[in-house]
Amino acid sequence: MSNDKQTENSTWSGRFSEPVSERVKRYTASIPFDWRLAPFDIQGSLAHAKMLHKAGILSQDDLAAIQRGLAEIRGEIEAGRFTWSLDLEDVHMNIERALTERVGDAGKRLHTGRSRNDQVATDVRLYLRDAIDHILVLLHQAQTALLDLAEQHAGTVMPGFTHLQVAMPVTFGHHMLAYFEMLKRDAERLADCRRRVNRLPLGAAALAGTTFPIDREFVAQELGFEAVCENSLDAVSDRDFAIEFLAAGALLMTHISRFSEELVLWMTPRFGFIDLADRFCTGSSIMPQKKNPDVPELMRGKTGRMNGHLVALLTLMKGQPLAYNKDNQEDKEPLFDAADTLIDTLALLAEMVPGIKVKPEAMRQAAAEGFATATDLADYLVKKGLPFREAHEAVARAVRAAEAKGCDLAELGLAELQAFSNLITDDVFAVLTLEGSLAARDHIGGTAPAQVKAAIARARAKLV
Ligand code: ARG
């Protein structure tokens, strides 16, 4: 950051008898972070200038000069040759000053009928729309990776858990599809949020609109916005669209944190259900044997900062009187960090999922040890006419006997099982196997391998 351009901000300093103190300058400037809005600021300015010309407010020559100047500035910024000045406070005034230095009075006319209040609201919306589009592409990649893994393991049995205790057999593919569904809703939420991000604030000017005969619909069309913000006060002051994005992002990270937690757990030798490719793990500086799942741990951890950003913006907006207040300048850092975090996390997730090495034998062994088919036995008795509550009781006693004997239900002999209910015959063993249990849950949303494959096919057809 260079301070050499000037010592006071001549954009508005005419009103003041002394320059702001250095400390105030540093405290109020947003350029250390809002420079990231530059491409969107230029995009917005180009649309605004075109509209001013179309409305007869800006001459053809001035428009041409502005277009040329902004193109040069964009090139300089992209090449990293542009010097940002703290004295010029923010991205808007830095670019406007550079434009005026290049093209003279035409640059000074660009701000006609516009204020930084509607300008910054427009920039943030353009930035966020772009970020959401990027995030949706990566989310799609992560979803595809989950479907691929689910497909490879549509019939791989594992214990399903409730309370982290073995509950019923499920397939690993079914388990992966649960996360696919979560991400699908996250994508829907982001796409829905995008519709409300995609509205044009420009034309609201500082807060009340402008005396110039502007054409807001034209600007909206130029910038690809779906519609204009209907109320000028609302257009410059609310950041609810950003809060919605953060809420959707926090939920998305929450889902990823649950998946991460399971990967971490499954990778411990106590579970031994999976291994994670070495490139997603790190070692320990002291314990030579260690292979730590740092990537999923960090994904889990970064959920905290997303939740923080959501609360930060909600708190920023709470109780703000209409219309624009400088408080809103604080929206940017949480928003930028949230988008960066989502983009990095999703890109890595899409890469990491194919690097999950599944260990079917360990999963099968765990499912066979936890009386996972006890409910199947109860259902079997119900189908033979026993009321469910009695069936539950009979099986509970059978589980106790098996536990005392140190074996699974399927390992009890027929005579032993018949001691708990005389309805049991030798067809019982078909329902006590893991495969039998899986295959029996044969309806939409169930874990039968055939259903898992059908669910994957439906998901792929919708995902395209
Ligand atoms: N840097 C400011 C922001 O991010 C731009 C708008 C400033 N407007 C104003 N009236 N001071 O919100």
CSV table of C-alpha atoms and ligand atoms in Angstrom, one decimal:
chain,number,residue,atom,x,y,z
A,1,MET,CA,0.0,0.0,0.0
A,2,SER,CA,1.5,3.3,-1.0
A,3,ASN,CA,0.6,6.6,0.5
A,4,ASP,CA,2.3,8.7,-2.0
A,5,LYS,CA,-0.6,9.8,-4.1
A,6,GLN,CA,-1.8,12.6,-1.8
A,7,THR,CA,-2.1,13.4,1.9
A,8,GLU,CA,-5.8,14.2,1.9
A,9,ASN,CA,-8.8,12.9,0.2
A,10,SER,CA,-9.8,15.7,-2.1
A,11,THR,CA,-12.9,13.7,-3.2
A,12,TRP,CA,-14.7,15.2,-0.2
A,13,SER,CA,-12.2,17.3,1.8
A,14,GLY,CA,-13.6,20.6,0.5
A,15,ARG,CA,-16.1,20.5,3.4
A,16,PHE,CA,-13.4,20.2,6.0
A,17,SER,CA,-10.9,22.6,7.6
A,18,GLU,CA,-8.3,20.0,8.5
A,19,PRO,CA,-7.3,16.6,7.1
A,20,VAL,CA,-8.2,13.4,9.0
A,21,SER,CA,-5.7,12.1,11.4
A,22,GLU,CA,-3.5,9.2,10.3
A,23,ARG,CA,-5.2,7.0,12.8
A,24,VAL,CA,-8.7,7.8,11.5
A,25,LYS,CA,-7.5,7.3,8.0
A,26,ARG,CA,-6.3,3.9,8.8
A,27,TYR,CA,-9.4,3.1,10.8
A,28,THR,CA,-11.9,4.1,8.2
A,29,ALA,CA,-10.1,3.0,5.0
A,30,SER,CA,-11.4,-0.2,3.4
A,31,ILE,CA,-8.8,-0.4,0.6
A,32,PRO,CA,-6.7,-3.0,2.4
A,33,PHE,CA,-9.5,-5.5,1.8
A,34,ASP,CA,-12.0,-4.0,-0.7
A,35,TRP,CA,-9.5,-3.9,-3.5
A,36,ARG,CA,-10.8,-7.4,-4.3
A,37,LEU,CA,-14.0,-5.7,-5.6
A,38,ALA,CA,-12.0,-4.0,-8.4
A,39,PRO,CA,-13.2,-6.1,-11.3
A,40,PHE,CA,-16.8,-5.8,-10.2
A,41,ASP,CA,-16.4,-2.0,-9.6
A,42,ILE,CA,-15.2,-1.6,-13.1
A,43,GLN,CA,-17.9,-3.7,-14.5
A,44,GLY,CA,-20.5,-1.6,-12.7
A,45,SER,CA,-18.9,1.6,-13.8
A,46,LEU,CA,-18.9,0.6,-17.4
A,47,ALA,CA,-22.6,-0.3,-17.3
A,48,HIS,CA,-23.4,3.0,-15.5
A,49,ALA,CA,-21.4,5.1,-18.0
A,50,LYS,CA,-23.1,3.4,-20.9
A,51,MET,CA,-26.5,4.2,-19.4
A,52,LEU,CA,-25.5,7.8,-18.8
A,53,HIS,CA,-24.6,8.2,-22.4
A,54,LYS,CA,-27.8,6.4,-23.6
A,55,ALA,CA,-29.8,8.8,-21.4
A,56,GLY,CA,-28.1,11.8,-22.9
A,57,ILE,CA,-26.2,12.7,-19.7
A,58,LEU,CA,-22.7,11.7,-21.0
A,59,SER,CA,-21.3,12.6,-24.4
A,60,GLN,CA,-20.0,9.9,-26.8
A,61,ASP,CA,-16.5,11.2,-26.4
A,62,ASP,CA,-16.7,11.1,-22.6
A,63,LEU,CA,-18.1,7.5,-22.7
A,64,ALA,CA,-15.3,6.4,-25.0
A,65,ALA,CA,-12.7,8.0,-22.8
A,66,ILE,CA,-14.1,6.3,-19.7
A,67,GLN,CA,-14.2,2.9,-21.5
A,68,ARG,CA,-10.6,3.3,-22.6
A,69,GLY,CA,-9.4,4.5,-19.2
A,70,LEU,CA,-11.2,1.7,-17.2
A,71,ALA,CA,-9.9,-0.9,-19.6
A,72,GLU,CA,-6.3,0.3,-19.0
A,73,ILE,CA,-6.9,0.3,-15.2
A,74,ARG,CA,-8.3,-3.2,-15.3
A,75,GLY,CA,-5.2,-4.3,-17.2
A,76,GLU,CA,-2.9,-2.7,-14.7
A,77,ILE,CA,-4.7,-4.3,-11.8
A,78,GLU,CA,-4.7,-7.7,-13.4
A,79,ALA,CA,-0.9,-7.3,-14.0
A,80,GLY,CA,-0.4,-6.3,-10.4
A,81,ARG,CA,1.0,-2.9,-11.5
A,82,PHE,CA,-1.7,-0.7,-10.0
A,83,THR,CA,-0.8,1.3,-6.9
A,84,TRP,CA,-3.5,1.3,-4.3
A,85,SER,CA,-3.6,4.4,-2.0
A,86,LEU,CA,-4.7,4.5,1.6
A,87,ASP,CA,-5.4,8.2,1.2
A,88,LEU,CA,-8.1,7.4,-1.3
A,89,GLU,CA,-9.9,5.3,1.3
A,90,ASP,CA,-11.6,2.6,-0.8
A,91,VAL,CA,-11.6,0.7,-4.1
A,92,HIS,CA,-14.2,3.1,-5.6
A,93,MET,CA,-12.2,6.3,-5.1
A,94,ASN,CA,-8.9,4.7,-6.0
A,95,ILE,CA,-10.3,3.6,-9.4
A,96,GLU,CA,-12.1,6.9,-10.0
A,97,ARG,CA,-9.0,8.9,-9.2
A,98,ALA,CA,-6.8,6.7,-11.5
A,99,LEU,CA,-9.4,7.2,-14.3
A,100,THR,CA,-9.5,11.0,-13.9
A,101,GLU,CA,-5.6,11.0,-14.0
A,102,ARG,CA,-5.9,9.2,-17.3
A,103,VAL,CA,-8.8,10.8,-19.1
A,104,GLY,CA,-9.4,14.1,-17.3
A,105,ASP,CA,-12.9,15.6,-17.0
A,106,ALA,CA,-14.7,12.5,-18.4
A,107,GLY,CA,-13.5,10.6,-15.3
A,108,LYS,CA,-14.9,13.3,-13.1
A,109,ARG,CA,-18.3,12.9,-14.8
A,110,LEU,CA,-18.6,9.2,-14.2
A,111,HIS,CA,-20.0,9.6,-10.7
A,112,THR,CA,-23.0,11.6,-12.0
A,113,GLY,CA,-26.3,10.1,-10.6
A,114,ARG,CA,-24.4,7.6,-8.5
A,115,SER,CA,-23.1,7.4,-4.9
A,116,ARG,CA,-20.6,5.1,-3.3
A,117,ASN,CA,-23.6,3.7,-1.4
A,118,ASP,CA,-25.3,2.2,-4.4
A,119,GLN,CA,-22.0,1.5,-6.0
A,120,VAL,CA,-20.6,-0.6,-3.2
A,121,ALA,CA,-23.9,-2.5,-2.8
A,122,THR,CA,-23.7,-3.3,-6.5
A,123,ASP,CA,-20.1,-4.4,-6.3
A,124,VAL,CA,-20.8,-6.7,-3.4
A,125,ARG,CA,-23.7,-8.3,-5.2
A,126,LEU,CA,-21.6,-8.8,-8.4
A,127,TYR,CA,-18.8,-10.3,-6.3
A,128,LEU,CA,-21.2,-12.6,-4.5
A,129,ARG,CA,-23.0,-13.8,-7.6
A,130,ASP,CA,-19.6,-14.7,-9.1
A,131,ALA,CA,-18.6,-16.5,-5.9
A,132,ILE,CA,-21.8,-18.5,-5.7
A,133,ASP,CA,-21.4,-19.6,-9.3
A,134,HIS,CA,-17.9,-20.8,-8.5
A,135,ILE,CA,-19.1,-22.6,-5.3
A,136,LEU,CA,-22.0,-24.3,-7.2
A,137,VAL,CA,-19.5,-25.7,-9.7
A,138,LEU,CA,-17.3,-27.1,-7.0
A,139,LEU,CA,-20.3,-28.4,-5.0
A,140,HIS,CA,-21.4,-30.3,-8.2
A,141,GLN,CA,-17.9,-31.9,-8.4
A,142,ALA,CA,-18.1,-32.9,-4.7
A,143,GLN,CA,-21.6,-34.4,-5.2
A,144,THR,CA,-20.3,-36.3,-8.3
A,145,ALA,CA,-17.4,-37.7,-6.3
A,146,LEU,CA,-19.8,-38.9,-3.6
A,147,LEU,CA,-22.0,-40.6,-6.2
A,148,ASP,CA,-19.0,-42.3,-7.7
A,149,LEU,CA,-17.9,-43.7,-4.3
A,150,ALA,CA,-21.5,-44.7,-3.5
A,151,GLU,CA,-21.8,-46.6,-6.7
A,152,GLN,CA,-18.6,-48.6,-6.0
A,153,HIS,CA,-20.0,-49.5,-2.7
A,154,ALA,CA,-23.7,-49.9,-3.4
A,155,GLY,CA,-23.6,-53.4,-1.8
A,156,THR,CA,-20.8,-52.9,0.7
A,157,VAL,CA,-22.2,-53.6,4.1
A,158,MET,CA,-21.4,-51.6,7.2
A,159,PRO,CA,-23.0,-51.0,10.6
A,160,GLY,CA,-25.4,-48.1,10.6
A,161,PHE,CA,-25.3,-46.3,14.0
A,162,THR,CA,-27.6,-44.4,16.2
A,163,HIS,CA,-26.1,-42.9,19.4
A,164,LEU,CA,-22.9,-44.2,17.8
A,165,GLN,CA,-24.0,-47.7,18.8
A,166,VAL,CA,-24.5,-50.4,16.1
A,167,ALA,CA,-28.1,-50.1,15.0
A,168,MET,CA,-28.8,-51.9,11.7
A,169,PRO,CA,-26.8,-52.9,8.7
A,170,VAL,CA,-26.6,-50.3,5.9
A,171,THR,CA,-24.5,-50.1,2.8
A,172,PHE,CA,-21.6,-47.8,2.6
A,173,GLY,CA,-23.1,-46.5,-0.6
A,174,HIS,CA,-26.3,-45.6,1.2
A,175,HIS,CA,-24.3,-43.8,3.9
A,176,MET,CA,-22.5,-41.7,1.2
A,177,LEU,CA,-25.9,-40.9,-0.4
A,178,ALA,CA,-27.0,-39.3,2.9
A,179,TYR,CA,-24.2,-36.8,2.5
A,180,PHE,CA,-25.1,-36.4,-1.2
A,181,GLU,CA,-28.6,-35.4,-0.1
A,182,MET,CA,-27.3,-32.8,2.3
A,183,LEU,CA,-25.1,-31.2,-0.3
A,184,LYS,CA,-28.0,-31.3,-2.8
A,185,ARG,CA,-30.1,-29.2,-0.4
A,186,ASP,CA,-27.1,-26.9,0.1
A,187,ALA,CA,-26.9,-26.4,-3.6
A,188,GLU,CA,-30.6,-25.6,-3.8
A,189,ARG,CA,-30.3,-23.1,-0.9
A,190,LEU,CA,-27.4,-21.3,-2.7
A,191,ALA,CA,-29.2,-21.2,-6.0
A,192,ASP,CA,-32.2,-19.7,-4.3
A,193,CYS,CA,-30.1,-17.2,-2.4
A,194,ARG,CA,-28.5,-16.2,-5.8
A,195,ARG,CA,-31.9,-15.0,-7.0
A,196,ARG,CA,-32.0,-12.4,-4.3
A,197,VAL,CA,-28.4,-11.5,-4.7
A,198,ASN,CA,-29.0,-10.9,-8.3
A,199,ARG,CA,-30.8,-7.5,-8.0
A,200,LEU,CA,-29.5,-4.1,-9.0
A,201,PRO,CA,-29.0,-1.4,-6.3
A,202,LEU,CA,-27.5,1.2,-8.7
A,203,GLY,CA,-29.9,4.1,-9.2
A,204,ALA,CA,-30.6,4.4,-5.5
A,205,ALA,CA,-27.7,6.8,-5.4
A,206,ALA,CA,-27.0,7.9,-1.8
A,207,LEU,CA,-30.4,6.8,-0.5
A,208,ALA,CA,-33.3,8.6,-2.2
A,209,GLY,CA,-32.7,8.2,-5.9
A,210,THR,CA,-31.3,10.8,-8.3
A,211,THR,CA,-32.6,13.8,-10.2
A,212,PHE,CA,-31.1,12.5,-13.5
A,213,PRO,CA,-33.2,10.6,-16.0
A,214,ILE,CA,-31.5,7.3,-15.4
A,215,ASP,CA,-32.5,3.9,-16.9
A,216,ARG,CA,-32.1,1.3,-14.2
A,217,GLU,CA,-33.6,-1.5,-16.2
A,218,PHE,CA,-30.9,-0.9,-18.9
A,219,VAL,CA,-28.1,-1.1,-16.3
A,220,ALA,CA,-29.7,-4.3,-14.7
A,221,GLN,CA,-29.7,-5.9,-18.1
A,222,GLU,CA,-26.1,-4.9,-18.9
A,223,LEU,CA,-25.0,-6.5,-15.6
A,224,GLY,CA,-27.1,-9.6,-15.9
A,225,PHE,CA,-29.2,-8.7,-12.9
A,226,GLU,CA,-32.7,-10.3,-12.8
A,227,ALA,CA,-34.4,-7.1,-11.6
A,228,VAL,CA,-33.8,-3.8,-9.9
A,229,CYS,CA,-34.0,-3.3,-6.1
A,230,GLU,CA,-37.4,-1.6,-5.8
A,231,ASN,CA,-36.8,0.8,-2.9
A,232,SER,CA,-33.8,3.1,-2.9
A,233,LEU,CA,-33.4,3.2,0.9
A,234,ASP,CA,-33.5,-0.6,1.1
A,235,ALA,CA,-31.2,-1.0,-1.9
A,236,VAL,CA,-28.3,0.9,-0.2
A,237,SER,CA,-28.7,-0.3,3.3
A,238,ASP,CA,-29.7,-4.0,3.6
A,239,ARG,CA,-27.2,-6.8,3.4
A,240,ASP,CA,-29.7,-9.6,4.0
A,241,PHE,CA,-28.6,-11.3,0.7
A,242,ALA,CA,-25.1,-11.6,2.2
A,243,ILE,CA,-26.5,-13.0,5.4
A,244,GLU,CA,-28.5,-15.5,3.5
A,245,PHE,CA,-25.4,-16.6,1.7
A,246,LEU,CA,-23.5,-17.0,5.0
A,247,ALA,CA,-26.4,-19.0,6.5
A,248,ALA,CA,-26.4,-21.3,3.5
A,249,GLY,CA,-22.6,-21.5,3.7
A,250,ALA,CA,-22.6,-22.3,7.4
A,251,LEU,CA,-25.0,-25.1,6.8
A,252,LEU,CA,-22.9,-26.4,4.0
A,253,MET,CA,-19.8,-26.4,6.2
A,254,THR,CA,-21.8,-28.0,9.0
A,255,HIS,CA,-22.6,-30.9,6.7
A,256,ILE,CA,-19.0,-31.1,5.6
A,257,SER,CA,-18.0,-31.1,9.3
A,258,ARG,CA,-20.2,-34.1,10.0
A,259,PHE,CA,-18.7,-36.0,7.0
A,260,SER,CA,-15.2,-35.0,8.2
A,261,GLU,CA,-15.9,-36.2,11.7
A,262,GLU,CA,-16.9,-39.6,10.4
A,263,LEU,CA,-13.8,-39.9,8.2
A,264,VAL,CA,-11.6,-39.1,11.3
A,265,LEU,CA,-13.4,-41.6,13.4
A,266,TRP,CA,-13.4,-44.3,10.7
A,267,MET,CA,-9.7,-43.9,10.1
A,268,THR,CA,-8.8,-44.6,13.7
A,269,PRO,CA,-7.6,-48.3,14.1
A,270,ARG,CA,-10.5,-48.8,16.6
A,271,PHE,CA,-12.9,-48.5,13.6
A,272,GLY,CA,-10.5,-49.2,10.7
A,273,PHE,CA,-13.3,-48.7,8.2
A,274,ILE,CA,-11.3,-46.5,5.8
A,275,ASP,CA,-7.9,-45.2,5.0
A,276,LEU,CA,-7.3,-41.8,3.5
A,277,ALA,CA,-4.8,-41.3,0.8
A,278,ASP,CA,-1.5,-40.0,2.2
A,279,ARG,CA,-1.7,-36.8,0.3
A,280,PHE,CA,-4.5,-35.7,2.6
A,281,CYS,CA,-2.7,-36.6,5.8
A,282,THR,CA,0.3,-35.3,7.7
A,283,GLY,CA,2.8,-36.8,10.1
A,284,SER,CA,3.9,-35.9,13.5
A,285,SER,CA,7.1,-34.1,14.3
A,286,ILE,CA,7.7,-36.3,17.4
A,287,MET,CA,5.7,-39.6,16.9
A,288,PRO,CA,7.2,-41.4,13.9
A,289,GLN,CA,4.2,-43.8,13.5
A,290,LYS,CA,1.6,-41.1,13.0
A,291,LYS,CA,-0.6,-40.5,10.0
A,292,ASN,CA,-3.1,-37.8,10.9
A,293,PRO,CA,-6.2,-36.9,9.0
A,294,ASP,CA,-5.5,-33.1,9.0
A,295,VAL,CA,-7.6,-32.2,6.0
A,296,PRO,CA,-10.9,-33.5,7.4
A,297,GLU,CA,-10.0,-32.1,10.8
A,298,LEU,CA,-9.5,-28.7,9.3
A,299,MET,CA,-12.7,-28.9,7.4
A,300,ARG,CA,-14.4,-29.6,10.6
A,301,GLY,CA,-12.6,-26.8,12.3
A,302,LYS,CA,-13.2,-24.2,9.6
A,303,THR,CA,-16.9,-24.6,10.2
A,304,GLY,CA,-16.3,-22.5,13.3
A,305,ARG,CA,-15.2,-19.5,11.3
A,306,MET,CA,-18.2,-19.8,9.0
A,307,ASN,CA,-20.6,-19.7,11.9
A,308,GLY,CA,-18.7,-16.7,13.2
A,309,HIS,CA,-19.1,-14.8,10.0
A,310,LEU,CA,-22.8,-15.4,9.9
A,311,VAL,CA,-23.2,-14.1,13.5
A,312,ALA,CA,-20.9,-11.2,12.6
A,313,LEU,CA,-23.1,-10.0,9.8
A,314,LEU,CA,-26.4,-10.6,11.7
A,315,THR,CA,-25.0,-8.5,14.5
A,316,LEU,CA,-23.7,-5.9,12.1
A,317,MET,CA,-27.2,-5.4,10.6
A,318,LYS,CA,-29.2,-5.6,13.9
A,319,GLY,CA,-30.7,-2.3,14.9
A,320,GLN,CA,-29.1,-0.3,12.0
A,321,PRO,CA,-31.3,2.7,11.2
A,322,LEU,CA,-32.0,3.4,7.5
A,323,ALA,CA,-30.3,4.0,5.2
A,324,TYR,CA,-26.6,3.4,4.6
A,325,ASN,CA,-24.3,3.4,7.6
A,326,LYS,CA,-20.5,3.0,7.6
A,327,ASP,CA,-21.1,-0.2,9.7
A,328,ASN,CA,-21.8,-1.9,6.4
A,329,GLN,CA,-18.2,-1.6,5.4
A,330,GLU,CA,-17.6,-4.4,7.9
A,331,ASP,CA,-19.5,-6.8,5.7
A,332,LYS,CA,-16.6,-7.5,3.3
A,333,GLU,CA,-14.0,-9.3,5.3
A,334,PRO,CA,-16.4,-12.0,6.7
A,335,LEU,CA,-17.9,-12.3,3.2
A,336,PHE,CA,-14.6,-12.7,1.4
A,337,ASP,CA,-13.3,-15.1,4.0
A,338,ALA,CA,-16.5,-17.2,3.8
A,339,ALA,CA,-16.4,-17.5,0.1
A,340,ASP,CA,-12.7,-18.3,0.1
A,341,THR,CA,-13.2,-21.0,2.8
A,342,LEU,CA,-16.1,-22.6,0.9
A,343,ILE,CA,-14.2,-22.6,-2.4
A,344,ASP,CA,-11.0,-24.1,-0.8
A,345,THR,CA,-13.0,-26.6,1.2
A,346,LEU,CA,-15.2,-27.8,-1.6
A,347,ALA,CA,-12.3,-28.1,-4.1
A,348,LEU,CA,-10.4,-30.2,-1.6
A,349,LEU,CA,-13.5,-32.3,-0.7
A,350,ALA,CA,-14.0,-33.2,-4.4
A,351,GLU,CA,-10.4,-34.3,-4.5
A,352,MET,CA,-10.4,-36.1,-1.2
A,353,VAL,CA,-13.5,-38.3,-1.7
A,354,PRO,CA,-12.0,-40.4,-4.4
A,355,GLY,CA,-9.0,-40.8,-2.1
A,356,ILE,CA,-11.1,-42.6,0.5
A,357,LYS,CA,-10.0,-46.3,0.6
A,358,VAL,CA,-12.8,-48.4,1.9
A,359,LYS,CA,-12.1,-51.5,4.0
A,360,PRO,CA,-15.2,-53.7,3.5
A,361,GLU,CA,-13.9,-56.6,5.8
A,362,ALA,CA,-13.6,-54.3,8.8
A,363,MET,CA,-17.1,-52.8,8.2
A,364,ARG,CA,-18.6,-56.3,7.8
A,365,GLN,CA,-17.0,-57.5,11.0
A,366,ALA,CA,-18.3,-54.6,13.0
A,367,ALA,CA,-21.8,-55.1,11.6
A,368,ALA,CA,-21.7,-58.8,12.4
A,369,GLU,CA,-20.7,-58.1,16.0
A,370,GLY,CA,-23.3,-55.6,17.1
A,371,PHE,CA,-26.6,-57.6,16.9
A,372,ALA,CA,-27.3,-55.4,13.9
A,373,THR,CA,-30.1,-57.8,12.7
A,374,ALA,CA,-32.1,-57.8,15.9
A,375,THR,CA,-34.8,-55.7,14.4
A,376,ASP,CA,-35.0,-58.0,11.5
A,377,LEU,CA,-35.7,-60.9,13.9
A,378,ALA,CA,-38.5,-58.8,15.6
A,379,ASP,CA,-40.0,-57.9,12.2
A,380,TYR,CA,-39.9,-61.7,11.3
A,381,LEU,CA,-41.9,-62.5,14.4
A,382,VAL,CA,-44.4,-59.8,13.7
A,383,LYS,CA,-44.9,-61.2,10.2
A,384,LYS,CA,-45.7,-64.5,11.8
A,385,GLY,CA,-48.5,-62.8,13.9
A,386,LEU,CA,-46.8,-61.7,17.1
A,387,PRO,CA,-47.6,-58.1,18.2
A,388,PHE,CA,-44.5,-55.9,17.8
A,389,ARG,CA,-44.1,-55.2,21.5
A,390,GLU,CA,-43.9,-58.9,22.3
A,391,ALA,CA,-41.6,-59.6,19.4
A,392,HIS,CA,-39.3,-56.8,20.7
A,393,GLU,CA,-39.3,-58.4,24.2
A,394,ALA,CA,-38.5,-61.9,22.8
A,395,VAL,CA,-35.6,-60.7,20.7
A,396,ALA,CA,-34.2,-58.6,23.6
A,397,ARG,CA,-34.0,-61.8,25.6
A,398,ALA,CA,-32.4,-63.6,22.6
A,399,VAL,CA,-29.8,-60.8,22.4
A,400,ARG,CA,-29.0,-61.2,26.1
A,401,ALA,CA,-28.4,-64.9,25.6
A,402,ALA,CA,-26.2,-64.4,22.6
A,403,GLU,CA,-24.2,-61.7,24.4
A,404,ALA,CA,-23.7,-64.1,27.4
A,405,LYS,CA,-22.5,-66.7,25.0
A,406,GLY,CA,-20.3,-64.3,23.1
A,407,CYS,CA,-21.8,-64.9,19.7
A,408,ASP,CA,-24.1,-63.2,17.2
A,409,LEU,CA,-27.9,-64.0,16.9
A,410,ALA,CA,-27.2,-65.9,13.7
A,411,GLU,CA,-24.8,-68.1,15.5
A,412,LEU,CA,-27.4,-69.3,18.0
A,413,GLY,CA,-28.8,-72.7,17.0
A,414,LEU,CA,-32.4,-73.1,15.9
A,415,ALA,CA,-33.4,-74.9,19.1
A,416,GLU,CA,-31.8,-72.0,21.2
A,417,LEU,CA,-33.7,-69.4,19.2
A,418,GLN,CA,-37.0,-71.3,19.5
A,419,ALA,CA,-36.7,-71.0,23.3
A,420,PHE,CA,-37.6,-67.3,22.8
A,421,SER,CA,-40.5,-67.9,20.5
A,422,ASN,CA,-42.1,-71.0,19.1
A,423,LEU,CA,-42.9,-69.1,15.9
A,424,ILE,CA,-39.3,-69.3,14.9
A,425,THR,CA,-38.5,-71.9,12.2
A,426,ASP,CA,-35.5,-72.6,10.1
A,427,ASP,CA,-36.3,-69.8,7.6
A,428,VAL,CA,-35.2,-67.4,10.3
A,429,PHE,CA,-31.5,-67.6,9.3
A,430,ALA,CA,-32.3,-65.8,6.0
A,431,VAL,CA,-33.4,-62.7,7.8
A,432,LEU,CA,-30.5,-62.8,10.3
A,433,THR,CA,-27.8,-62.4,7.7
A,434,LEU,CA,-26.4,-59.0,6.9
A,435,GLU,CA,-27.3,-59.4,3.2
A,436,GLY,CA,-30.8,-60.5,4.1
A,437,SER,CA,-31.3,-57.5,6.3
A,438,LEU,CA,-30.1,-55.1,3.6
A,439,ALA,CA,-32.1,-56.6,0.8
A,440,ALA,CA,-35.3,-56.5,2.9
A,441,ARG,CA,-35.3,-52.7,3.1
A,442,ASP,CA,-36.4,-52.5,-0.4
A,443,HIS,CA,-38.3,-49.3,-0.9
A,444,ILE,CA,-37.5,-45.7,-1.9
A,445,GLY,CA,-35.0,-44.3,0.6
A,446,GLY,CA,-34.2,-47.8,2.0
A,447,THR,CA,-30.7,-49.3,2.1
A,448,ALA,CA,-31.3,-52.4,-0.1
A,449,PRO,CA,-28.4,-52.4,-2.7
A,450,ALA,CA,-31.0,-52.3,-5.6
A,451,GLN,CA,-32.5,-49.2,-4.0
A,452,VAL,CA,-29.1,-47.6,-3.5
A,453,LYS,CA,-28.3,-48.1,-7.2
A,454,ALA,CA,-31.6,-46.7,-8.3
A,455,ALA,CA,-31.1,-43.7,-6.0
A,456,ILE,CA,-27.7,-43.1,-7.6
A,457,ALA,CA,-29.2,-43.3,-11.1
A,458,ARG,CA,-31.9,-40.8,-10.1
A,459,ALA,CA,-29.4,-38.5,-8.6
A,460,ARG,CA,-27.1,-38.6,-11.6
A,461,ALA,CA,-30.0,-37.8,-13.9
A,462,LYS,CA,-30.9,-34.7,-11.9
A,463,LEU,CA,-27.3,-33.6,-11.4
A,464,VAL,CA,-26.3,-33.0,-15.0
B,1,ARG,N1,-16.1,1.7,1.6
B,1,ARG,C1,-17.5,1.9,1.8
B,1,ARG,C2,-18.1,0.6,2.1
B,1,ARG,O1,-17.6,-0.4,2.0
B,1,ARG,C3,-18.1,2.4,0.5
B,1,ARG,C4,-19.3,3.3,0.7
B,1,ARG,C5,-19.0,4.5,1.5
B,1,ARG,N2,-20.0,5.4,1.5
B,1,ARG,C6,-20.0,6.4,2.3
B,1,ARG,N3,-21.0,7.2,2.3
B,1,ARG,N4,-19.0,6.7,3.1
B,1,ARG,O2,-19.3,0.5,2.6
